[in-house]
PDB file of C-alpha atoms in Angstrom:
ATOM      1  CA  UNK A   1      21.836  69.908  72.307  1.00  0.00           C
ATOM      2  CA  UNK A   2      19.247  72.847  71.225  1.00  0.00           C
ATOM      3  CA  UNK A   3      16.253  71.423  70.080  1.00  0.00           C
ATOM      4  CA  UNK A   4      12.716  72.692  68.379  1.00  0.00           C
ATOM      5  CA  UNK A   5       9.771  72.455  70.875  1.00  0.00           C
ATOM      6  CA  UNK A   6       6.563  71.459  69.870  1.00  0.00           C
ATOM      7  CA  UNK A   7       3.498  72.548  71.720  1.00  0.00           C
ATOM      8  CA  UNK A   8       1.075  70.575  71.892  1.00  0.00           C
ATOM      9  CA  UNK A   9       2.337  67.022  71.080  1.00  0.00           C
ATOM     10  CA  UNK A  10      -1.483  65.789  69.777  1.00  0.00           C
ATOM     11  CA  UNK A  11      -4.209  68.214  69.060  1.00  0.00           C
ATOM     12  CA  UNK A  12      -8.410  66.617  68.262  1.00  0.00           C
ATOM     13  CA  UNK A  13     -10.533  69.562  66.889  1.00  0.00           C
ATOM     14  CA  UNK A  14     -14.088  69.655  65.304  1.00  0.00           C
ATOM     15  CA  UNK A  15     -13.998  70.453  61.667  1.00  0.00           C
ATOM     16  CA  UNK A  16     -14.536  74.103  60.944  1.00  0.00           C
ATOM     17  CA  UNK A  17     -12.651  74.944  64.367  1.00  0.00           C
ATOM     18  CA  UNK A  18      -9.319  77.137  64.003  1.00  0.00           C
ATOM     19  CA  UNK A  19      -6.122  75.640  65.758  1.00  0.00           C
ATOM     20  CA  UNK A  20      -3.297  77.446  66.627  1.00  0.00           C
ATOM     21  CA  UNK A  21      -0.153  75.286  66.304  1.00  0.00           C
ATOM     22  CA  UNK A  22       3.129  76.408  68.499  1.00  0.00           C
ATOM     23  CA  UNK A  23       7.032  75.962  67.853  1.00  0.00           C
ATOM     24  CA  UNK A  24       9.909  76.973  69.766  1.00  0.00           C
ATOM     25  CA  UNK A  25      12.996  76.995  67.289  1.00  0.00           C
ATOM     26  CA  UNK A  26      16.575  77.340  68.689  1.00  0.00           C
ATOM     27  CA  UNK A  27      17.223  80.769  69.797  1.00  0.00           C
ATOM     28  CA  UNK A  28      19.682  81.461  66.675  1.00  0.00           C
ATOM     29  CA  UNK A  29      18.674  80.003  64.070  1.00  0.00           C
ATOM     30  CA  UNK A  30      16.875  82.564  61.243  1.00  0.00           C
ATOM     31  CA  UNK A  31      14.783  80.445  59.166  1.00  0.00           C
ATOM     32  CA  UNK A  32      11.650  78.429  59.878  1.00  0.00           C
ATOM     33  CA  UNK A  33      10.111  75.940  58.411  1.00  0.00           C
ATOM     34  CA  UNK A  34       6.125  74.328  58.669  1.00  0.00           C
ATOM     35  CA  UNK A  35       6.216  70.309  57.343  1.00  0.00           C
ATOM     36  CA  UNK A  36       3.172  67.989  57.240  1.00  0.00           C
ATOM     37  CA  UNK A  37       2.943  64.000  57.119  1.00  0.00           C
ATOM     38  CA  UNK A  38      -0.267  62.708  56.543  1.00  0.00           C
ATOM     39  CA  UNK A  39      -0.320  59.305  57.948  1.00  0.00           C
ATOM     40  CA  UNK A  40       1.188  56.688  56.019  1.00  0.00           C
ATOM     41  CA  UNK A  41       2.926  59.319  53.019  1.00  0.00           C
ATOM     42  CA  UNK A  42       5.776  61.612  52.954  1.00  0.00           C
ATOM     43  CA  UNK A  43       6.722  64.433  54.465  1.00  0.00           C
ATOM     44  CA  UNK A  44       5.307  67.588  53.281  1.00  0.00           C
ATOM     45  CA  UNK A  45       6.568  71.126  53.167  1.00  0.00           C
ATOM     46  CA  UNK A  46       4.472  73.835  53.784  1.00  0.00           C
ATOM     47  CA  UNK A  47       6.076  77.163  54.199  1.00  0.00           C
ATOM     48  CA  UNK A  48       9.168  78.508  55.184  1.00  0.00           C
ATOM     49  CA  UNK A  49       9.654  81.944  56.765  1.00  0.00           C
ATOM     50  CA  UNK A  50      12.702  84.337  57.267  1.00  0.00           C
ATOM     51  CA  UNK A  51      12.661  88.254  58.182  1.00  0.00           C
ATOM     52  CA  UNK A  52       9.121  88.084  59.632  1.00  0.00           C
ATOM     53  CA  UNK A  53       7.789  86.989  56.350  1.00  0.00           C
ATOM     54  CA  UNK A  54       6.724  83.890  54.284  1.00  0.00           C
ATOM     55  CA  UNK A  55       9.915  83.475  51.922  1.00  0.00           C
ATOM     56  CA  UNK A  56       7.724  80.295  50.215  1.00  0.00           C
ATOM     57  CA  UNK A  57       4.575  78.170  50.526  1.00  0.00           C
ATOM     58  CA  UNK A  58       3.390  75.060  48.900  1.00  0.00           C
ATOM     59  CA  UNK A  59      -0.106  74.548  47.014  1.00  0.00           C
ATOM     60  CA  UNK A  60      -0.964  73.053  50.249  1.00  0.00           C
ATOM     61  CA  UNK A  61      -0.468  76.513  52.245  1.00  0.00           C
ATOM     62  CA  UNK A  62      -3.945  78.049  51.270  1.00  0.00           C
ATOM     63  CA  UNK A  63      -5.508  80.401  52.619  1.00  0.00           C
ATOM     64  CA  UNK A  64      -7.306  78.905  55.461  1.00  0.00           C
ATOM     65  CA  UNK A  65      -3.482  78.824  56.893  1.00  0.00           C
ATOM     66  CA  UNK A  66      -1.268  81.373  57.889  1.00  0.00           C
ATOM     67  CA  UNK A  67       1.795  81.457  59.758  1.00  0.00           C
ATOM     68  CA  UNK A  68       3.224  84.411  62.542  1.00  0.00           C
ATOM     69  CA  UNK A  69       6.497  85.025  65.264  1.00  0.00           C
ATOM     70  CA  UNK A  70       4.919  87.551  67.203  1.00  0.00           C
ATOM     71  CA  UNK A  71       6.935  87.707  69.960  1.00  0.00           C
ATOM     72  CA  UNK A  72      10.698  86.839  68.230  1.00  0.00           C
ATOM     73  CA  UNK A  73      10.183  83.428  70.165  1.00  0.00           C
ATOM     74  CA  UNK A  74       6.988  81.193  68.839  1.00  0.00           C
ATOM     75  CA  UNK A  75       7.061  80.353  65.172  1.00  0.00           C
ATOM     76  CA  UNK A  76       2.735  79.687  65.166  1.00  0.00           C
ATOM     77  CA  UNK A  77       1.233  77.496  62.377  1.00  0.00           C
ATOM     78  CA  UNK A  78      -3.124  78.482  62.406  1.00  0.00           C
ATOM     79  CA  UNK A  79      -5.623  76.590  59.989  1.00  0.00           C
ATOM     80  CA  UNK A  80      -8.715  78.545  60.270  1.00  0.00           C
ATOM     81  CA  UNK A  81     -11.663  76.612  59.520  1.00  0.00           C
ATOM     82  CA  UNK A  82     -10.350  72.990  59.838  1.00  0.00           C
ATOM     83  CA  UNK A  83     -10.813  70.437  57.400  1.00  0.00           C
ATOM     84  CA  UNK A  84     -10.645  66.297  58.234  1.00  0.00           C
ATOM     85  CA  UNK A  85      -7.723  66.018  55.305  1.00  0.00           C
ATOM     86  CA  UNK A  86      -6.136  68.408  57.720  1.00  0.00           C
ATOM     87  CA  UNK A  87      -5.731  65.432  59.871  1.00  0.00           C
ATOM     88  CA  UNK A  88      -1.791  64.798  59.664  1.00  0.00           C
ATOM     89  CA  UNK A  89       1.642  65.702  61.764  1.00  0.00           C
ATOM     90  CA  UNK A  90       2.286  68.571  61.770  1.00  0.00           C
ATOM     91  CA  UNK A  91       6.405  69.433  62.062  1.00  0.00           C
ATOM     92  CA  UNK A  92       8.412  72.474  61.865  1.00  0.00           C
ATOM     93  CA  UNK A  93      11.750  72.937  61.659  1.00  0.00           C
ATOM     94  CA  UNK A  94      14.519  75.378  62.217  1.00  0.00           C
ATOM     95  CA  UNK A  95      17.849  76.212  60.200  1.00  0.00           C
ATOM     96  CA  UNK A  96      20.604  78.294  61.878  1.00  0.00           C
ATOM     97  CA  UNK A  97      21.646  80.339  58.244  1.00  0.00           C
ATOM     98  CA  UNK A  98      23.057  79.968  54.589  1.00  0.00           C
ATOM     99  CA  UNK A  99      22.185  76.889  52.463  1.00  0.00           C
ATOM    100  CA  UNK A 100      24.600  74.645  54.215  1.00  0.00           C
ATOM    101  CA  UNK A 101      23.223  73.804  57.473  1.00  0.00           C
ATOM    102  CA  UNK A 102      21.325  71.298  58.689  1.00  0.00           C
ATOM    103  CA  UNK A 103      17.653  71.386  59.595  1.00  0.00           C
ATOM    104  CA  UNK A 104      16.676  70.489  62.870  1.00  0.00           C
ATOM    105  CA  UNK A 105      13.038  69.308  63.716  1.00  0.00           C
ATOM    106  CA  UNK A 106      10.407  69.477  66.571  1.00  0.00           C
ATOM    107  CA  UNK A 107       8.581  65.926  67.875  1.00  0.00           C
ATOM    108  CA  UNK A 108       5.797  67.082  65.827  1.00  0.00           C
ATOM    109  CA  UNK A 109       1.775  67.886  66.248  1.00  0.00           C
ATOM    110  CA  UNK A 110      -0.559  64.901  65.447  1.00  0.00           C
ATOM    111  CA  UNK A 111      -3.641  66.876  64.411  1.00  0.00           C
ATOM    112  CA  UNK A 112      -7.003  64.802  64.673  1.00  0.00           C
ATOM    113  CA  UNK A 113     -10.144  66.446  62.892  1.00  0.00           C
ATOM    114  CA  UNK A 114     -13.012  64.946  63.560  1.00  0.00           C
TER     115      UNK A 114
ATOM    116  CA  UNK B   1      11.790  72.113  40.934  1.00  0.00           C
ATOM    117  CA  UNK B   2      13.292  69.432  42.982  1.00  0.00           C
ATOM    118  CA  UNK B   3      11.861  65.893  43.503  1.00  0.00           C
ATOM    119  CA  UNK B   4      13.534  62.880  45.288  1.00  0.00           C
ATOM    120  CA  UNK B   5      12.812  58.803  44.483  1.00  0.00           C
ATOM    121  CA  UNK B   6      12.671  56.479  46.925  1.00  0.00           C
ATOM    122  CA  UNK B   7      12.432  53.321  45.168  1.00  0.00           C
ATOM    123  CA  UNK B   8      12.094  50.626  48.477  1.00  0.00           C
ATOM    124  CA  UNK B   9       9.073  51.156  50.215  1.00  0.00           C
ATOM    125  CA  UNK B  10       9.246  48.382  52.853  1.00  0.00           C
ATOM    126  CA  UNK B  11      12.189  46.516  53.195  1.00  0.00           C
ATOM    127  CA  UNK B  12      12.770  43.538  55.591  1.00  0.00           C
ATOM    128  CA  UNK B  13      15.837  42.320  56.940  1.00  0.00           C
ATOM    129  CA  UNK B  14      17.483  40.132  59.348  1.00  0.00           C
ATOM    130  CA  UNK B  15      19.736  41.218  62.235  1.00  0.00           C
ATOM    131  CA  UNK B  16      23.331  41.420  60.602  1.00  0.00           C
ATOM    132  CA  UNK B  17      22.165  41.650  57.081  1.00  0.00           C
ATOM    133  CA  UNK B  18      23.474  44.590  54.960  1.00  0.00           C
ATOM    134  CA  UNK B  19      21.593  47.252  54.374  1.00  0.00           C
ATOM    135  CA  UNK B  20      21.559  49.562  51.010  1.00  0.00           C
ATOM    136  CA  UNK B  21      18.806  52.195  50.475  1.00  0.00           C
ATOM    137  CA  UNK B  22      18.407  53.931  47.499  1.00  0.00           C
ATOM    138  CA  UNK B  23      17.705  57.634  46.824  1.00  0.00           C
ATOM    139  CA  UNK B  24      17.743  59.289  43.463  1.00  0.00           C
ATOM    140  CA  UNK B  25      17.028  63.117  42.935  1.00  0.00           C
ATOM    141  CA  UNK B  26      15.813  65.143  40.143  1.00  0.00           C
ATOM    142  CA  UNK B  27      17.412  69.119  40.016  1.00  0.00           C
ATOM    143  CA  UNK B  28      19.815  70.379  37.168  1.00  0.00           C
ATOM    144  CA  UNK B  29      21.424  72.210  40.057  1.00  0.00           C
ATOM    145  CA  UNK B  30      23.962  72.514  42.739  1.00  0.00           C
ATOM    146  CA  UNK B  31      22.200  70.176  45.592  1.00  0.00           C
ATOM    147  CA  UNK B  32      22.675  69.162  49.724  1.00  0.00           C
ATOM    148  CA  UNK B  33      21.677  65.722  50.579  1.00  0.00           C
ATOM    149  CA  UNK B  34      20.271  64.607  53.559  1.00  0.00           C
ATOM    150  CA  UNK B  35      18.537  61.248  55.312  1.00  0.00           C
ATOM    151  CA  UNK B  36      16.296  61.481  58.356  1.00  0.00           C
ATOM    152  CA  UNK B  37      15.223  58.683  60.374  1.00  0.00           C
ATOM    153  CA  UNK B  38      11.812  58.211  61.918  1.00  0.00           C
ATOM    154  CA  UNK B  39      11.348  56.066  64.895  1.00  0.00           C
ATOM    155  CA  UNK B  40       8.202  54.732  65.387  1.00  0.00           C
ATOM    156  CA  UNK B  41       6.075  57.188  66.717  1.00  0.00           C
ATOM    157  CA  UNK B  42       8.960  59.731  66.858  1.00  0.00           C
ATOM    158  CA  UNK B  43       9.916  62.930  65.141  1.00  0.00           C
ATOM    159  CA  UNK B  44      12.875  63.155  62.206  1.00  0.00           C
ATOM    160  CA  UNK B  45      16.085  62.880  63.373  1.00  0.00           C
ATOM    161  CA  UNK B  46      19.375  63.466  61.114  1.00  0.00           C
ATOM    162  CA  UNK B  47      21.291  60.517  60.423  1.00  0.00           C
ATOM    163  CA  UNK B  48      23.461  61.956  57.753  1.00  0.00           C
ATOM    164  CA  UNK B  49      24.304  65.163  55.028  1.00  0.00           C
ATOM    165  CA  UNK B  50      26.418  65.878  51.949  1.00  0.00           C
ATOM    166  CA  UNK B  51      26.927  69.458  51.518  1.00  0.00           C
ATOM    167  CA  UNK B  52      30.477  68.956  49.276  1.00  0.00           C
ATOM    168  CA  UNK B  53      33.883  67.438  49.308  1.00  0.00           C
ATOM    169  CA  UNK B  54      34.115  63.551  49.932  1.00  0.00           C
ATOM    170  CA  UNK B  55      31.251  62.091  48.272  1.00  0.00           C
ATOM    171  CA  UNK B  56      30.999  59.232  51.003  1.00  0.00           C
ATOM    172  CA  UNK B  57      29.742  60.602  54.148  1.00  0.00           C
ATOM    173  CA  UNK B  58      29.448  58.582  57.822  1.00  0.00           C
ATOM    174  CA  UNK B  59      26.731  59.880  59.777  1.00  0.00           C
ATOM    175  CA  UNK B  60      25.437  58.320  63.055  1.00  0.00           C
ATOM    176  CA  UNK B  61      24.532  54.880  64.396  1.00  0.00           C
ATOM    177  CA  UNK B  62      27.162  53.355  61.409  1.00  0.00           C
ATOM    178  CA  UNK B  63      25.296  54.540  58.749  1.00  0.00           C
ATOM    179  CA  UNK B  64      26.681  55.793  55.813  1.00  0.00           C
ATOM    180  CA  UNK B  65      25.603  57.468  52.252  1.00  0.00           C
ATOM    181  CA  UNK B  66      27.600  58.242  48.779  1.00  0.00           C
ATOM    182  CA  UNK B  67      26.873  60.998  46.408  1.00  0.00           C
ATOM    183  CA  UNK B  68      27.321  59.698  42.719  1.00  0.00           C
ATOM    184  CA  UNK B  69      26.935  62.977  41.103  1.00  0.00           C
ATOM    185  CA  UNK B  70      26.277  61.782  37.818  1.00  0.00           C
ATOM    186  CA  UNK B  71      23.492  59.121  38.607  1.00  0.00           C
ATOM    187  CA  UNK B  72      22.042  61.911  40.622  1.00  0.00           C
ATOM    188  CA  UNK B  73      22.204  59.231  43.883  1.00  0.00           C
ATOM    189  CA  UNK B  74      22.129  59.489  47.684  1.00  0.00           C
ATOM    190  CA  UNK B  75      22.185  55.673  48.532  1.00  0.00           C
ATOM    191  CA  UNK B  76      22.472  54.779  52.355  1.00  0.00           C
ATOM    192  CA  UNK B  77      24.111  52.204  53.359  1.00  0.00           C
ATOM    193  CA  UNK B  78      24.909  49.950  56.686  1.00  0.00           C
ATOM    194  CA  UNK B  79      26.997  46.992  56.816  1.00  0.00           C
ATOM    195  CA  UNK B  80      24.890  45.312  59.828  1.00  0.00           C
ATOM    196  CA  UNK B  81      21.824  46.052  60.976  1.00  0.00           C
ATOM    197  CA  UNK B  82      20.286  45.832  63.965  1.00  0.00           C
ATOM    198  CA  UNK B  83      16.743  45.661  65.316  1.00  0.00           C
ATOM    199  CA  UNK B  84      17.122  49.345  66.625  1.00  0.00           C
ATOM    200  CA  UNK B  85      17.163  50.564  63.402  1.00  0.00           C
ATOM    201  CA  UNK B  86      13.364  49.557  62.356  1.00  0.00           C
ATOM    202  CA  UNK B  87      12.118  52.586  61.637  1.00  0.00           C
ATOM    203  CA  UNK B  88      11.141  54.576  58.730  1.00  0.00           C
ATOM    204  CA  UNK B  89      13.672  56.397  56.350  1.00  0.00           C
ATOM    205  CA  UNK B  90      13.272  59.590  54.351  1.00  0.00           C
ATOM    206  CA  UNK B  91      16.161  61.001  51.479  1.00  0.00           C
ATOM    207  CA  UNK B  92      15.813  64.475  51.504  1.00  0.00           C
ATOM    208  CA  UNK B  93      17.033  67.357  49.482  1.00  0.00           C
ATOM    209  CA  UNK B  94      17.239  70.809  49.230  1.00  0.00           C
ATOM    210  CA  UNK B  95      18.550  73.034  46.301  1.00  0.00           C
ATOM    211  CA  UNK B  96      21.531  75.693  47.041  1.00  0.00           C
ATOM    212  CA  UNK B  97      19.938  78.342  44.484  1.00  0.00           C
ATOM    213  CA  UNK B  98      16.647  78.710  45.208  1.00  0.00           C
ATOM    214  CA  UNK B  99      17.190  81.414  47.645  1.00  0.00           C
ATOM    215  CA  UNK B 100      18.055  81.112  51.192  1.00  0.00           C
ATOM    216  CA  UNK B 101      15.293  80.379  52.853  1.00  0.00           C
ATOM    217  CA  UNK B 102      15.664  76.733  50.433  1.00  0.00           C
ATOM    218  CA  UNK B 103      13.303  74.070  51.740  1.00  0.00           C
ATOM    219  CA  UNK B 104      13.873  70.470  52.095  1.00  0.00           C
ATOM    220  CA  UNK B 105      12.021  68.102  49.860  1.00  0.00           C
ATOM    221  CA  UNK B 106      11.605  64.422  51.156  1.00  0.00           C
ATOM    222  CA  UNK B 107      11.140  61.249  49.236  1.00  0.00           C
ATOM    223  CA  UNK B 108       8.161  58.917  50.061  1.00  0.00           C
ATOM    224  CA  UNK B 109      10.082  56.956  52.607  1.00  0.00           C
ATOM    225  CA  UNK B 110      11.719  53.467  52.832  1.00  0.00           C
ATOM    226  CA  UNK B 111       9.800  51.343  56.202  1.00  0.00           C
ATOM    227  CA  UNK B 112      12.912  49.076  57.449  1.00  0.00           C
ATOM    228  CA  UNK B 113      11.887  46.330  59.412  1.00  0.00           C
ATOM    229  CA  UNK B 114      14.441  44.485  61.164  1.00  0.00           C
ATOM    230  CA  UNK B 115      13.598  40.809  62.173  1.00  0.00           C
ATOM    231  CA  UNK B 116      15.576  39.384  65.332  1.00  0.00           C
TER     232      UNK B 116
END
C-alpha cells in the first residue's frame, strides 16, 4: 500500500535555528497537507497546498514557516528561526483528489527545540 | 468553521468490554467523517469514514461508527475490545464546501486503555 514518507523521524534543534522538514506523498495524489500535535493535545492543521500553492493556513502558519515542492516529489515544511513551543510532531498528509477521499498520513517528525 | 467534540478523554476498559466513543461536530454544512487511531508512539492510521449513503459504517479491526445526522454525531463503536486497541483516538472532520483543498479538523482525542 502507498504510503507518505517522513524524513527525518525525530529532529533536536537550538532555538533560533531553521529546520527543513521533508515528506514524500504518494506519487498521485494532488493535495498536501502540514499537521502538528503538540504533546499531549490534538492534532493541528497547518496548511494545505494544491497547484504549487498554499490553498489555506492556520493562525499557527506564521511567517517564520513556509512550505515548498520543488522538485514535484518533496512536499518541505521550514520554520525559520525556531521557537521551543515549536516543539511538537510534526505530520503531513496526502489526499489523492475531490472532497471524498481519504487522507493518508506520514509516521510523523518529533521536533525537539531546545 | 468546523469544530469536532470529543467528550471522553481517557477511558478504561477491560478486555471484552464494549466500547462506545463519542464524537459530535459543529458545521451547518454538507460534512465527511472520519476516526484515526494512534498507536503509542505511532503515526494516524484510518480506522473508518462516512462520506454518504448507509449511515453505519465498518471500518477495520471490528470497529464501527454511525452518522446521526441530526445530533450532528460520529460515535465509534466496538463490541469487544481487546488490549491491541490501547491507543489514542481522534474524530475527525472535514467540510465538502470549503473548497477542494478542505482540511481535516480533529477532536482532542479519546486515550483508550485496555486492561488485560
Amino acid at each position: 500500500e502507498p504510503e507518505v514518507t517522513q524524513t527525518p523521524s525525530h529532529q533536536v534543534t537550538q532555538m533560533g535555528q531553521e529546520v527543513i522538514l521533508r515528506c514524500v506523498p504518494i506519487s498521485n495524489h494532488l493535495y498536501f497537507y502540514w499537521y502538528r500535535q503538540i504533546l499531549g493535545q490534538k492534532v493541528e492543521f497547518l496548511v494545505s497546498f494544491y497547484n504549487n500553492e498554499i490553498s489555506e493556513k492556520s493562525e499557527i502558519f506564521d511567517d517564520q514557516f513556509s512550505v515548498e515542492r520543488p522538485d514535484g516529489s518533496n512536499f518541505t515544511l521550514k520554520i525559520r528561526s525556531t521557537k521551543l513551543e515549536d516543539s511538537a510532531m510534526y505530520f503531513c498528509a496526502s489526499r489523492k483528489g475531490g472532497s471524498n477521499y481519504g487522507y493518508t498520513f506520514g509516521s510523523g517528525t518529533r521536533l525537539t527545540v531546545v | 468553521a468546523q469544530s469536532v467534540s470529543q467528550h471522553n478523554h481517557h477511558v478504561i476498559l477491560s478486555e471484552a468490554a464494549s466500547l462506545e466513543l463519542g464524537c459530535n461536530y459543529s458545521y451547518g454544512g454538507t460534512v465527511n467523517l472520519f476516526w484515526y487511531v494512534q498507536y503509542p508512539g505511532q503515526h494516524l492510521q484510518l480506522l473508518l469514514k462516512y462520506f454518504s449513503g448507509d449511515p453505519l459504517v465498518k471500518g477495520i479491526k471490528g470497529f464501527e461508527a454511525e452518522f446521526i445526522k441530526s445530533k450532528f454525531s460520529f460515535n465509534l463503536r466496538k463490541p469487544s475490545v481487546q488490549w491491541s486497541d490501547t491507543a489514542e483516538y481522534f474524530c475527525a472532520v472535514n467540510a465538502r464546501d470549503t473548497g477542494t483543498a478542505s482540511k481535516l479538523t480533529f477532536g482532542t482525542g479519546t486515550r483508550l486503555q485496555v486492561t488485560l
